[in-house]
PDB file of C-alpha atoms in Angstrom:
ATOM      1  CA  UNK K   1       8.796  14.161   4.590  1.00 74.00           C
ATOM      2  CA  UNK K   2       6.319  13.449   2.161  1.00 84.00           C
ATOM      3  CA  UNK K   3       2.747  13.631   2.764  1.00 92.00           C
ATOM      4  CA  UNK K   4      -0.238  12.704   1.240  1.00 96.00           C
ATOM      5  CA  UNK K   5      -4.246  13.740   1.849  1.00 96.00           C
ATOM      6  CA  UNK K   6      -7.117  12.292   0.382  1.00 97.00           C
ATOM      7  CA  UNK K   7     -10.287  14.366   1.720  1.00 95.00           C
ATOM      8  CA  UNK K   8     -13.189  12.045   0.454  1.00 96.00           C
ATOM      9  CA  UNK K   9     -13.457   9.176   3.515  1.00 95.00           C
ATOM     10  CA  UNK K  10     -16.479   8.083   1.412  1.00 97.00           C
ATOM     11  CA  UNK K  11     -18.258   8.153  -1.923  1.00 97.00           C
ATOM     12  CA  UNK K  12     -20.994   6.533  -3.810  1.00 97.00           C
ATOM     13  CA  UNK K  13     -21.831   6.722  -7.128  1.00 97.00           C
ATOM     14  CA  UNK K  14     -24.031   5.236  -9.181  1.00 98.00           C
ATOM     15  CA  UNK K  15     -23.750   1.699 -11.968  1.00 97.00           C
ATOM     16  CA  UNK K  16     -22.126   3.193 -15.302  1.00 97.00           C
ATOM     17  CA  UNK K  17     -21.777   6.812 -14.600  1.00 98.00           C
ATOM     18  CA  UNK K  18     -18.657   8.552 -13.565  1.00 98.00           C
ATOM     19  CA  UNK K  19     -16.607   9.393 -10.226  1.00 98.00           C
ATOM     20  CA  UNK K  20     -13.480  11.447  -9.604  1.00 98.00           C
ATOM     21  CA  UNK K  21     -11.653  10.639  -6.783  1.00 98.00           C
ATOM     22  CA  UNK K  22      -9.121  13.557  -5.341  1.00 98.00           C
ATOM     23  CA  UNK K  23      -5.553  13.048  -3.932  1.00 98.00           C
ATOM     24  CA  UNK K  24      -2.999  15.915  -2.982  1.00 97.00           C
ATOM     25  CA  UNK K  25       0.048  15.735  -1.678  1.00 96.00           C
ATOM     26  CA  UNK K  26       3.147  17.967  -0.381  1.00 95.00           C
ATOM     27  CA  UNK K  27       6.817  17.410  -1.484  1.00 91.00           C
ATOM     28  CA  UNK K  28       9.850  19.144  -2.129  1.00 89.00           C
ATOM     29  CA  UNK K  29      11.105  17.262  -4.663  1.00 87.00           C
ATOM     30  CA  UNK K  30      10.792  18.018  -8.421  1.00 86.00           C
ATOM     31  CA  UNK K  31      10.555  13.774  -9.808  1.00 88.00           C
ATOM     32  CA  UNK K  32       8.486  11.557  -8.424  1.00 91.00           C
ATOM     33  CA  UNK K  33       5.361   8.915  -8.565  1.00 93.00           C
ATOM     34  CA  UNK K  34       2.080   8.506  -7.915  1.00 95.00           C
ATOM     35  CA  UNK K  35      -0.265   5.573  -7.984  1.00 95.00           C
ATOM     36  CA  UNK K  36      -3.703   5.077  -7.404  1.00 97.00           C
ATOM     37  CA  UNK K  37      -4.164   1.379  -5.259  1.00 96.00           C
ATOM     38  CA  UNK K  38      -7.354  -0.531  -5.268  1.00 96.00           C
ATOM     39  CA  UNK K  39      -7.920  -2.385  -2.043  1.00 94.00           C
ATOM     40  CA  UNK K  40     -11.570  -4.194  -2.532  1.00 92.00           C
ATOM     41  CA  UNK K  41     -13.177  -6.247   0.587  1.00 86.00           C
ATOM     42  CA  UNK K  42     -10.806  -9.100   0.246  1.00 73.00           C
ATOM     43  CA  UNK K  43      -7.981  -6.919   0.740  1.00 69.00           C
ATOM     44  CA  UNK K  44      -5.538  -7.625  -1.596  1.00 89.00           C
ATOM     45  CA  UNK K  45      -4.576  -4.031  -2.407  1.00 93.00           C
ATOM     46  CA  UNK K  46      -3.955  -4.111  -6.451  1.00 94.00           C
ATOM     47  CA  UNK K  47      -2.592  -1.253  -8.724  1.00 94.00           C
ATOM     48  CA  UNK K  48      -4.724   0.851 -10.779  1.00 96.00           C
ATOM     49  CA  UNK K  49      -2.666   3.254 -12.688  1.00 96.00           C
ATOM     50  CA  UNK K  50       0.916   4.906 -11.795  1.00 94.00           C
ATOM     51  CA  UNK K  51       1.800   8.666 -13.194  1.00 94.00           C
ATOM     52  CA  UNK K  52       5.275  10.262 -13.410  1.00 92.00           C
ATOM     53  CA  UNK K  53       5.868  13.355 -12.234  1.00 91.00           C
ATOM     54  CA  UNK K  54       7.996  14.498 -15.435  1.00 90.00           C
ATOM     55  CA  UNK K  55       5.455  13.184 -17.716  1.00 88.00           C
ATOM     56  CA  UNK K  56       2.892  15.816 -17.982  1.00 84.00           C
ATOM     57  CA  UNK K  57       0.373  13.674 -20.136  1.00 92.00           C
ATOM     58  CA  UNK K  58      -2.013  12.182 -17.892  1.00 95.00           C
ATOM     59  CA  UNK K  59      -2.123   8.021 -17.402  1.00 94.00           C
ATOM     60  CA  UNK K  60      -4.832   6.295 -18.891  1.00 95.00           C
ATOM     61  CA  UNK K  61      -5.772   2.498 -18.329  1.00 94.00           C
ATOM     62  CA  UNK K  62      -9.066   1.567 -19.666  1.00 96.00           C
ATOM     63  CA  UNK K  63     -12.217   3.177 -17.351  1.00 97.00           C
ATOM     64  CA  UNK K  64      -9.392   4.516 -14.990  1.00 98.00           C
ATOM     65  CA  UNK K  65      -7.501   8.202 -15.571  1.00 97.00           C
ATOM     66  CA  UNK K  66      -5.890  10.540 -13.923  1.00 97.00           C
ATOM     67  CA  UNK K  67      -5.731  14.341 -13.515  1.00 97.00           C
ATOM     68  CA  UNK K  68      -2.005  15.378 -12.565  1.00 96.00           C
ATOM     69  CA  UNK K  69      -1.753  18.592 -11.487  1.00 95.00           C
ATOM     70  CA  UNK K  70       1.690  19.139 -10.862  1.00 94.00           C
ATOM     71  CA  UNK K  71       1.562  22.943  -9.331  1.00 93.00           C
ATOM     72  CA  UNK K  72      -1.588  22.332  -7.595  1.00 95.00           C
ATOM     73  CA  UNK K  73      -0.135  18.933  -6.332  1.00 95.00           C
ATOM     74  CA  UNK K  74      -3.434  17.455  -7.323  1.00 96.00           C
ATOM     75  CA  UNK K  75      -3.924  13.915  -8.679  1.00 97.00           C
ATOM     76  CA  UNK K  76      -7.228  12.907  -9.284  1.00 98.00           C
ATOM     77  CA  UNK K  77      -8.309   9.174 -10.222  1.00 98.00           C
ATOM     78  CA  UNK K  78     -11.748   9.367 -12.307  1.00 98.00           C
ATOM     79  CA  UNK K  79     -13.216   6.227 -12.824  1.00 98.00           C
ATOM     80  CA  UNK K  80     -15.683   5.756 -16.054  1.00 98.00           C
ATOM     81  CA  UNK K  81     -18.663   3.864 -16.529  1.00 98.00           C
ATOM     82  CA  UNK K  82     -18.365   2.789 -12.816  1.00 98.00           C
ATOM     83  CA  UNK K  83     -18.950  -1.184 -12.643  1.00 97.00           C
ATOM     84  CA  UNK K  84     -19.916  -2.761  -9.330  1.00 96.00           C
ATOM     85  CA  UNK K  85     -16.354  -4.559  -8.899  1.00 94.00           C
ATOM     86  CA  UNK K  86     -15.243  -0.889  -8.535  1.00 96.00           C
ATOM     87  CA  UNK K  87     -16.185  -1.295  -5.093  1.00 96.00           C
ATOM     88  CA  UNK K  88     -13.081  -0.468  -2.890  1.00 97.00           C
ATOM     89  CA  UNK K  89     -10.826   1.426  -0.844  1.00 96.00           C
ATOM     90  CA  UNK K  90      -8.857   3.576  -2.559  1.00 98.00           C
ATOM     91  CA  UNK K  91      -5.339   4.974  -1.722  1.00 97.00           C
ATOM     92  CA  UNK K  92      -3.733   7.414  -3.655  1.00 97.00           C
ATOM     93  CA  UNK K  93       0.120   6.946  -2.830  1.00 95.00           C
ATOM     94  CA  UNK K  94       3.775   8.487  -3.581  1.00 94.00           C
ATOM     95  CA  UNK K  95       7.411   7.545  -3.860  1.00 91.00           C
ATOM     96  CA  UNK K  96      10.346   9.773  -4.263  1.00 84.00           C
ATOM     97  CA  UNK K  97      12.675   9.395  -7.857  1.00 75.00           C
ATOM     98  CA  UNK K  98      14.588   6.242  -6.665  1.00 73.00           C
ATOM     99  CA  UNK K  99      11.165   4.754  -5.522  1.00 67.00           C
ATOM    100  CA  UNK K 100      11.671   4.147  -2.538  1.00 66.00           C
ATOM    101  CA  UNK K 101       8.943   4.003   0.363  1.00 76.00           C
ATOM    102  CA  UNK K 102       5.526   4.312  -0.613  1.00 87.00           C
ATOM    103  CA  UNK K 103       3.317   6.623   1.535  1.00 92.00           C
ATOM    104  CA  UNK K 104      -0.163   6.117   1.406  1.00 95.00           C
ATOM    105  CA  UNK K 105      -3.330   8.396   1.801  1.00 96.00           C
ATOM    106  CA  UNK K 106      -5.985   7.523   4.568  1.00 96.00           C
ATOM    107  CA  UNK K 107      -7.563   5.912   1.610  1.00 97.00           C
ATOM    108  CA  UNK K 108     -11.154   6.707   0.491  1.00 97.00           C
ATOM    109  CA  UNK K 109     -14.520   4.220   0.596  1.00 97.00           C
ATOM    110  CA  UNK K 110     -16.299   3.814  -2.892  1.00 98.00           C
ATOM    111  CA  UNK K 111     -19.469   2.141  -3.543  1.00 97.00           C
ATOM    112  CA  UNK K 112     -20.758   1.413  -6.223  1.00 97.00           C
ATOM    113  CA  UNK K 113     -24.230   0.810  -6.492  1.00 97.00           C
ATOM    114  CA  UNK K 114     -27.121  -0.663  -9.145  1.00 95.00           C
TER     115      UNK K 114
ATOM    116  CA  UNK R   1       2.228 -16.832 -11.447  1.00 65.00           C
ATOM    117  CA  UNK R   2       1.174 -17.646  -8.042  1.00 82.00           C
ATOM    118  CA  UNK R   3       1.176 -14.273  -5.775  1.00 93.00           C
ATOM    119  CA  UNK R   4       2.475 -13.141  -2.532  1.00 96.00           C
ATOM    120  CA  UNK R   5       1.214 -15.637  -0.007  1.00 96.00           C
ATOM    121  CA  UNK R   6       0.875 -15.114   3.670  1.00 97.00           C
ATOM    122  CA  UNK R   7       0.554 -16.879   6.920  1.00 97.00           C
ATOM    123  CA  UNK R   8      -1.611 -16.659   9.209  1.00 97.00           C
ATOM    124  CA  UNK R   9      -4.394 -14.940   8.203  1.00 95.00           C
ATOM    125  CA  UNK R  10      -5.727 -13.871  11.331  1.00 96.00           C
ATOM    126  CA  UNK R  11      -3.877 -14.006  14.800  1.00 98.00           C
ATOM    127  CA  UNK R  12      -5.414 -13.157  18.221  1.00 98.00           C
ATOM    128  CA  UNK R  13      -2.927 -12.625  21.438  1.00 98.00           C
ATOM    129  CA  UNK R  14      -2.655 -11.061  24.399  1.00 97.00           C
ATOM    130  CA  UNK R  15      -0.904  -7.773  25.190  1.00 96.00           C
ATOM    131  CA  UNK R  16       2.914  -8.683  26.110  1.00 97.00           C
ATOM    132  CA  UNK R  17       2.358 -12.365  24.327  1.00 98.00           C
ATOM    133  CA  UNK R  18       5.003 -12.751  21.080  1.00 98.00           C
ATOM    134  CA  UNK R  19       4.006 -13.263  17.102  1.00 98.00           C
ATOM    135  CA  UNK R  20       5.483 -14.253  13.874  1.00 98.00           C
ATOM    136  CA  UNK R  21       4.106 -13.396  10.734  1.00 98.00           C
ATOM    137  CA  UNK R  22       5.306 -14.783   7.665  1.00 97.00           C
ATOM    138  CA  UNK R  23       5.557 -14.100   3.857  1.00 97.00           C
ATOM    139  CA  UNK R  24       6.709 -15.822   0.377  1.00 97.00           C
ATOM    140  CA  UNK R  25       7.107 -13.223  -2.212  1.00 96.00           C
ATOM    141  CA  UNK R  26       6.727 -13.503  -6.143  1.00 95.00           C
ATOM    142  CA  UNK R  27       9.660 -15.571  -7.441  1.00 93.00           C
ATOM    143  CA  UNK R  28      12.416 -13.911  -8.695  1.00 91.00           C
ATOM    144  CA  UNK R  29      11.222 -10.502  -6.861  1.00 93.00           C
ATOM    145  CA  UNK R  30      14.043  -9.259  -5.337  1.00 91.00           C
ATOM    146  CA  UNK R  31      12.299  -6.117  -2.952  1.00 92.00           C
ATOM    147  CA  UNK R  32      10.228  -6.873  -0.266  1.00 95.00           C
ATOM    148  CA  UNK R  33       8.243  -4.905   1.809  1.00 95.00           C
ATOM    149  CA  UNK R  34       6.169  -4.636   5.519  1.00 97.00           C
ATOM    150  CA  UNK R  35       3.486  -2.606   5.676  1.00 97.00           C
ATOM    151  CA  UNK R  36       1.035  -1.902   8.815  1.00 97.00           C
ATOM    152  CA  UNK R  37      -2.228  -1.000   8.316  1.00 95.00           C
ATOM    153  CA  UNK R  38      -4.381   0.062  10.819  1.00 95.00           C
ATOM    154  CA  UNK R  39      -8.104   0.261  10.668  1.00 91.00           C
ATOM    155  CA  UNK R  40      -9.252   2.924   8.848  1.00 88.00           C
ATOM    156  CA  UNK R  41      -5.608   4.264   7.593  1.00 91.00           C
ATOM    157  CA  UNK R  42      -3.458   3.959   4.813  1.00 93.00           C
ATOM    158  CA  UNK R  43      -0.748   1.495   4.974  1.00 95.00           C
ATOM    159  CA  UNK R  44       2.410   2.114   6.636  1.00 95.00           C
ATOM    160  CA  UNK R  45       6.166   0.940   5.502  1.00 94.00           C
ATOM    161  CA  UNK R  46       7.690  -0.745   8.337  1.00 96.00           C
ATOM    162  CA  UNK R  47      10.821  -2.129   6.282  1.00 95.00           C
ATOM    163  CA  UNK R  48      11.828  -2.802   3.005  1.00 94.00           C
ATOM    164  CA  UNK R  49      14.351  -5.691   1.723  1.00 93.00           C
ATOM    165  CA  UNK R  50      16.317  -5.910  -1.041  1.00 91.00           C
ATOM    166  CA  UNK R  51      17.215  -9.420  -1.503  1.00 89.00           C
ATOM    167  CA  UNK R  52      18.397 -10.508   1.789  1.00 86.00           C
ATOM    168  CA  UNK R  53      20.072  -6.394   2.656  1.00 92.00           C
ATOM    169  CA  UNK R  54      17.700  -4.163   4.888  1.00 92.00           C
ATOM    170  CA  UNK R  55      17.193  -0.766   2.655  1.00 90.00           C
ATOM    171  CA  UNK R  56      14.816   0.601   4.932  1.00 89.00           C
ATOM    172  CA  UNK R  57      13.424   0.459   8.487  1.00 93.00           C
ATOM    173  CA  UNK R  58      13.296   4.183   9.772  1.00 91.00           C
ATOM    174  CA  UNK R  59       9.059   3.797  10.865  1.00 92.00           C
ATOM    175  CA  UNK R  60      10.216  -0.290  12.361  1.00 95.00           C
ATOM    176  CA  UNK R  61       9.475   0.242  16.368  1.00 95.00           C
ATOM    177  CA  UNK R  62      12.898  -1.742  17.030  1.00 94.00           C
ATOM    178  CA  UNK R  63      12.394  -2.160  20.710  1.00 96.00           C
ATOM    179  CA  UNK R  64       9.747  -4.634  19.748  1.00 97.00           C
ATOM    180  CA  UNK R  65       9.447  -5.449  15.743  1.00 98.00           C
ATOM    181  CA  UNK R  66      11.785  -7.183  13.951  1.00 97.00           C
ATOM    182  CA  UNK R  67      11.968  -8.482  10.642  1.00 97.00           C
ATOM    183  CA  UNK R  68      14.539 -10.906   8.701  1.00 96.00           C
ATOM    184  CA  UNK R  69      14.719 -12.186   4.645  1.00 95.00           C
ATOM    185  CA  UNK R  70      16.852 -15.163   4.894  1.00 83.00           C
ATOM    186  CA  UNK R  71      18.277 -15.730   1.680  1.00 85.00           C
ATOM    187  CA  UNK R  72      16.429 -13.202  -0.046  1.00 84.00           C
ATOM    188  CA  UNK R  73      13.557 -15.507  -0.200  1.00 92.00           C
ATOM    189  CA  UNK R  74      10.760 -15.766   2.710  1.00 96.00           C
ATOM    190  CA  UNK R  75      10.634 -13.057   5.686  1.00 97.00           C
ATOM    191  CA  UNK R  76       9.555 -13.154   8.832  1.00 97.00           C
ATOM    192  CA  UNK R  77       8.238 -10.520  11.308  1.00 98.00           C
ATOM    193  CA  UNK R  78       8.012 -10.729  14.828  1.00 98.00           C
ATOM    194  CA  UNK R  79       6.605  -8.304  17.465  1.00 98.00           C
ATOM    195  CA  UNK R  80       7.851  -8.945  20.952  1.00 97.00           C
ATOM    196  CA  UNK R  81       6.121  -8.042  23.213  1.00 96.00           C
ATOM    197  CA  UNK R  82       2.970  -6.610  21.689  1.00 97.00           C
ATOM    198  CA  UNK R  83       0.708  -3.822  22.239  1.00 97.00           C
ATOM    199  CA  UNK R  84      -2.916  -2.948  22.041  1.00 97.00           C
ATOM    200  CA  UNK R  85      -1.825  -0.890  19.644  1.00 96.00           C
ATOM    201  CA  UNK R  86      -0.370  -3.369  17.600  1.00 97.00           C
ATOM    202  CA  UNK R  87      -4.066  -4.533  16.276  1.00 98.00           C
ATOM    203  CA  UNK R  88      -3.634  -3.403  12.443  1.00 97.00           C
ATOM    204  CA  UNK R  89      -3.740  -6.038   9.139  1.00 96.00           C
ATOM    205  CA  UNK R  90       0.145  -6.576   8.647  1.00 98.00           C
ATOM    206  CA  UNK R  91       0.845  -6.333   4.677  1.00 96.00           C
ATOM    207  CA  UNK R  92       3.072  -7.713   2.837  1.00 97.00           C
ATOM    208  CA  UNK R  93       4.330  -6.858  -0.402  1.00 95.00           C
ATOM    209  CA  UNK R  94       7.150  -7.721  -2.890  1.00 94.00           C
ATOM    210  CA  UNK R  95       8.297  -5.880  -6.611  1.00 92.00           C
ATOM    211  CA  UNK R  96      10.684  -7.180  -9.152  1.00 88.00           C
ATOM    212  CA  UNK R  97      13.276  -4.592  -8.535  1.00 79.00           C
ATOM    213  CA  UNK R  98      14.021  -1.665  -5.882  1.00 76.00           C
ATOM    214  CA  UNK R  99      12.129   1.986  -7.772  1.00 77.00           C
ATOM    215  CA  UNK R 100       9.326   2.628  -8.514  1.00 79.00           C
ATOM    216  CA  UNK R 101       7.369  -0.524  -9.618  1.00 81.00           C
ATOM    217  CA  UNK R 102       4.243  -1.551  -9.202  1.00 87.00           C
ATOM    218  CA  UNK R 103       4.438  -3.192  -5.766  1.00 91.00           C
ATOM    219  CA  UNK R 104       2.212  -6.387  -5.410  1.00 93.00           C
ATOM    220  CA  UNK R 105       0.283  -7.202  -2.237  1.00 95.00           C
ATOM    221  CA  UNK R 106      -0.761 -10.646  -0.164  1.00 96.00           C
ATOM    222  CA  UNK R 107      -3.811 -11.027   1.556  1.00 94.00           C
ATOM    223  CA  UNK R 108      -2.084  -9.529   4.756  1.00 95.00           C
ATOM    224  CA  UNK R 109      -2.319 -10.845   8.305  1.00 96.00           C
ATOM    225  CA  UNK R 110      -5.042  -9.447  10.501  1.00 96.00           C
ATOM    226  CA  UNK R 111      -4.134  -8.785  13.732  1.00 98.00           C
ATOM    227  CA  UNK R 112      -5.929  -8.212  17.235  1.00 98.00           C
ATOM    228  CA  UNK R 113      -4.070  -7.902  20.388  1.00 98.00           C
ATOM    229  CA  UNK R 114      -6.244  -8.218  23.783  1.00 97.00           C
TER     230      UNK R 114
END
C-alpha cells in the first residue's frame, strides 16, 4: 500500500516571498502520479499542479512548481511570490499508473500573511 | 460549467440514528468518488464509481456505509447506524474518465454525530 507523509502541519510565510512545501511518499511501483490539492477555508479542495512519475522535468503552473525527486521519493510544491489567496490546506496526494485511488497526505496549514 | 454540488451541507444526528448524503457530479463525468475526511486528516476514498459499476470500495465500512450511482448520474451515501466516529466532512468528487485526472471536488457534507 501506498503511503504518503507530509511533515509540515503548519507554515507561514510572508506576502510575495517564497515557500516550499515537502511531500514524500513510499511505493513500489515504478509509474505513477502526484498532485499537489489546494483546500482553502471554504473547502472546496482544487488542483494545483499534477507530476508524472516518468516525466523527469518538473511541473510548472504559474507561481506553483514542483521538485520531483524520484529516488528520494520527494515532491516538493514551492509556491512564488506568495499571494494572500494562497491561504490553504495543502495535500500532497498519489495514484498508482491506472489512476486509481487517490491517497492523500495529512495535509499541511499555510498562511499567508501581509 | 456548474460544479459538483452537494446536499446537505451540514448534518447533526445521534449515534445509532441513519443519514443520506447526496451528490450531482459534473455532466458528462463518468467517475465518481467518496471521500471521508476527518478533522485534521487527509481525505480518505471510501468508493469510487464508474458510471453506474462500483470500481472500488476496499476502505467502505460495509456493515454500515453504503453507497449507490443510479444511472451513472447522482449517488447517494448512507451510514446506518452511525458512530461517533463517523463525525468527518464527507467529500465528494467526480473526473471525466477513470486514471489519473484531475479529480474535482464539492463543497462536502460536514458531519457531527452526538
Amino acid at each position: 500500500a501506498q503511503t504518503v507523509t507530509q511533515s509540515q502541519p503548519e507554515m507561514s510565510v510572508q506576502e510575495a516571498e517564497t515557500v516550499t512545501l515537502s511531500c514524500t511518499y513510499d511505493t513500489s511501483e515504478s509509474n505513477y502520479y502526484l498532485f499537489w490539492y489546494k483546500q482553502p477555508p471554504s473547502r472546496q479542495m482544487i488542483l494545483v499542479i499534477r507530476q508524472e512519475a516518468y516525466k523527469q522535468q518538473n511541473a510548472t503552473e504559474n507561481r506553483f512548481s514542483v521538485n520531483f525527486q524520484k529516488a528520494a521519493k520527494s515532491f516538493s510544491l514551492k509556491i512564488s511570490d506568495s499571494q494572500l489567496g494562497d491561504t490553504a490546506m495543502y495535500f500532497c496526494a498519489f495514484s498508482d499508473n491506472a489512476g486509481n485511488m487517490l491517497t492523500f497526505g495529512g495535509g499541511t496549514r499555510l498562511m499567508v500573511k501581509p | 460549467e456548474a460544479g459538483v454540488a452537494q446536499s446537505p451541507r451540514y448534518k447533526i444526528i445521534e449515534k445509532r440514528q441513519s443519514v443520506a448524503f447526496w451528490c450531482n457530479p459534473i455532466s458528462g463525468h463518468a467517475t465518481l468518488y467518496w471521500y471521508q475526511q476527518i478533522l485534521g486528516q487527509g481525505p480518505k476514498l471510501l468508493i469510487q464509481f464508474q458510471n453506474n459499476g462500483v470500481v472500488d470500495d476496499s476502505q467502505l465500512p460495509k456493515d454500515r456505509f453504503s453507497a449507490e450511482r443510479l444511472k451513472g448520474v447522482d449517488s447517494t451515501l448512507k451510514i446506518q447506524p452511525a458512530k461517533l466516529e463517523d463525525s468527518a466532512v464527507y467529500l465528494c468528487a467526480s473526473s471525466l474518465l477513470r486514471g489519473p485526472y484531475e479529480q474535482y471536488f464539492g463543497p462536502g457534507t460536514r458531519l457531527t454525530v452526538t
